[in-house]
PDB file of C-alpha atoms in Angstrom:
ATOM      1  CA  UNK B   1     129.014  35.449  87.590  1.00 57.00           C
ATOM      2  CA  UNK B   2     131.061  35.212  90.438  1.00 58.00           C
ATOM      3  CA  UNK B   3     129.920  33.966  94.286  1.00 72.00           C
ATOM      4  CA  UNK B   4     131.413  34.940  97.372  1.00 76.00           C
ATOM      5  CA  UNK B   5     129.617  32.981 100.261  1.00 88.00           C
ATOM      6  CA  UNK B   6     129.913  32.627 104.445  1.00 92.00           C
ATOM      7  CA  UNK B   7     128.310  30.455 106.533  1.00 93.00           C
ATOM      8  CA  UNK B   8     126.897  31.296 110.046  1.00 93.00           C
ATOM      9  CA  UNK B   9     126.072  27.270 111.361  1.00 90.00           C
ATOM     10  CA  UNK B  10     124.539  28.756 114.658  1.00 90.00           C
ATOM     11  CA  UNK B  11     122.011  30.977 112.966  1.00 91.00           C
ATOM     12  CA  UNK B  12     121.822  28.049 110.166  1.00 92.00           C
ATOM     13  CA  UNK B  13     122.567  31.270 107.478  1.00 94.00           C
ATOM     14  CA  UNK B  14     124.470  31.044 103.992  1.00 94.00           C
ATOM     15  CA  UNK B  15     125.191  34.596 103.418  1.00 94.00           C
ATOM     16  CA  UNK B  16     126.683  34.995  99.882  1.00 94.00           C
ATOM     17  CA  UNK B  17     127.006  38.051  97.301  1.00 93.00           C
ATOM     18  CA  UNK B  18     126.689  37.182  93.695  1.00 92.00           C
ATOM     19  CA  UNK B  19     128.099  39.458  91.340  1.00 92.00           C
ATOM     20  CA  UNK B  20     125.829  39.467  87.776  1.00 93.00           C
ATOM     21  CA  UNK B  21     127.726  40.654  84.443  1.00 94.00           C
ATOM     22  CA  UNK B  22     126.226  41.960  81.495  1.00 96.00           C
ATOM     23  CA  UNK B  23     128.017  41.702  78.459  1.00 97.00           C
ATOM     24  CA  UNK B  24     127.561  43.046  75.291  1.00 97.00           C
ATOM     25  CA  UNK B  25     129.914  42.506  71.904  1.00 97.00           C
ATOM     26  CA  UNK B  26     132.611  41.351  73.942  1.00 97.00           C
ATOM     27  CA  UNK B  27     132.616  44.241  76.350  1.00 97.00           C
ATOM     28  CA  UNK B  28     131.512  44.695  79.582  1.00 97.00           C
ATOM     29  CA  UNK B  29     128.458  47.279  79.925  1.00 97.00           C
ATOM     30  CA  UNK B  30     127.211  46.943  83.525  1.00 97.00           C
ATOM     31  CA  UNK B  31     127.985  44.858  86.827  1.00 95.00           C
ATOM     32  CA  UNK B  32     125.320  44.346  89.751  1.00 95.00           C
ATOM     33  CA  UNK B  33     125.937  42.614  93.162  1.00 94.00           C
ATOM     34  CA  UNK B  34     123.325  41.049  94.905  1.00 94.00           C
ATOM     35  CA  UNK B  35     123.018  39.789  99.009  1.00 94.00           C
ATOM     36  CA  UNK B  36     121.404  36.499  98.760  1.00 93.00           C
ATOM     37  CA  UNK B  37     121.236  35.316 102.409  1.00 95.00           C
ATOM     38  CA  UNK B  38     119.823  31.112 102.641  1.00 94.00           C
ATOM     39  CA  UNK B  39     118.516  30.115 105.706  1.00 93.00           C
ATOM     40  CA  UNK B  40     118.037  26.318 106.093  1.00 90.00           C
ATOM     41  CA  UNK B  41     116.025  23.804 108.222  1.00 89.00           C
ATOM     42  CA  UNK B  42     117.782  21.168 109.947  1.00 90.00           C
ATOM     43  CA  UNK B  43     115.742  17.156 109.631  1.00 92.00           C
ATOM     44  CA  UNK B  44     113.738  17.484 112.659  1.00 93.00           C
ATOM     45  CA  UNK B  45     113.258  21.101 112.275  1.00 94.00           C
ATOM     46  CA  UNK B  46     111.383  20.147 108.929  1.00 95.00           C
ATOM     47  CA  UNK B  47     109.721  17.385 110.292  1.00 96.00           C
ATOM     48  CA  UNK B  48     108.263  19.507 112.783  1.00 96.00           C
ATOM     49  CA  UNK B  49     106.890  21.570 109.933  1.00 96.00           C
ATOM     50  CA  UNK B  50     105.479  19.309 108.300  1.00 97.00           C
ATOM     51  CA  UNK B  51     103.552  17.840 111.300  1.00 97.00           C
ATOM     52  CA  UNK B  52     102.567  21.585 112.144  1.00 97.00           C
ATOM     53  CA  UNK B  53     100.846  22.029 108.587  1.00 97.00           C
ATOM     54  CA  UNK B  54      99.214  18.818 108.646  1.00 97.00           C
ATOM     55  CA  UNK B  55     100.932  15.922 107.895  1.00 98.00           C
ATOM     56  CA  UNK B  56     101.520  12.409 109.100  1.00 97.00           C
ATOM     57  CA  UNK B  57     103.108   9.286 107.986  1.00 97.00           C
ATOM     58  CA  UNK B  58     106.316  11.181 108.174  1.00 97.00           C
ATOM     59  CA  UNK B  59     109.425   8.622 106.729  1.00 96.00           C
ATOM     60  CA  UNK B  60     112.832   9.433 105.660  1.00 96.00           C
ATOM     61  CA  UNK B  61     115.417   7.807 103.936  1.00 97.00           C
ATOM     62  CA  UNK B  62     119.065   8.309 102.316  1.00 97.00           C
ATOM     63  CA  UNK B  63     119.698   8.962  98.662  1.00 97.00           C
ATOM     64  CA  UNK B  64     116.191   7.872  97.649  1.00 96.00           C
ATOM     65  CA  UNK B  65     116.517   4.309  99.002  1.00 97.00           C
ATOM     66  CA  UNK B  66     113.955   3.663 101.082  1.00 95.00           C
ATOM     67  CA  UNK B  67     114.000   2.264 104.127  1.00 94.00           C
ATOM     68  CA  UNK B  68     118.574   3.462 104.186  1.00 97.00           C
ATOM     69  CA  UNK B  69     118.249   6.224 107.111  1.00 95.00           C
ATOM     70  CA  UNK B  70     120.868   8.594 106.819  1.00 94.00           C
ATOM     71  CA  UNK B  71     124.326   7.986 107.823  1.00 95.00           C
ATOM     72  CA  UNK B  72     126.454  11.187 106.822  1.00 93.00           C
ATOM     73  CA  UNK B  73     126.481  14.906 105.793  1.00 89.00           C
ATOM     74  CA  UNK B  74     126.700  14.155 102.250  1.00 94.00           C
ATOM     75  CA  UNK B  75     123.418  11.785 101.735  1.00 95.00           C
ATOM     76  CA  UNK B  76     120.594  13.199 100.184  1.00 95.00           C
ATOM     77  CA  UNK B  77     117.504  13.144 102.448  1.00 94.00           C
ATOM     78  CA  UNK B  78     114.145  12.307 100.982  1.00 96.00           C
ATOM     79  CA  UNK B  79     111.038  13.091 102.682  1.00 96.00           C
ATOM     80  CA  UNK B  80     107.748  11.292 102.452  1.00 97.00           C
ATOM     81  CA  UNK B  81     104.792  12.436 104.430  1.00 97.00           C
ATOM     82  CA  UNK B  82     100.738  12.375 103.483  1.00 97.00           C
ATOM     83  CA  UNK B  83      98.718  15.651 104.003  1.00 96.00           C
ATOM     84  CA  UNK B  84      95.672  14.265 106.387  1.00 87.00           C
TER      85      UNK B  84
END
């Protein structure tokens, strides 16, 4: 399988093309290519959402430690909310 990807950051869009082998006694039989576009939320964008659909007690903390907000690209948000 083999990915070929590009990023739109003002339309928040991962565009990427995936190309799918099949394989069959060490030959190759057939080849597909797929569009797999990946929109994403930004934090407050999905906080919003979740207050929209009904939530409250909304937290969030870094790289599952609570009460460590977020301090760079690469931490791992975490999400707590309770549906009222």
């Amino acid at each position: 399988m083999q990915i070929t990807s590009r990023i739109d950051w003002l339309n928040q869009l991962n565009m990427s093309v995936i190309r799918y082998e099949k394989w069959k006694n060490g030959e190759l039989i057939a080849t597909e290519l797929q569009r797999f576009p990946l929109h994403w939320f930004g934090r407050d964008e999905f906080i919003m959402c979740l207050q929209e659909n009904g939530y409250k007690d909304i937290s969030l903390c870094a790289n599952y430690i609570d009460g460590q907000q977020p301090s760079s690209h690469k931490d791992t948000l975490c999400f707590s909310a309770v549906l009222a």
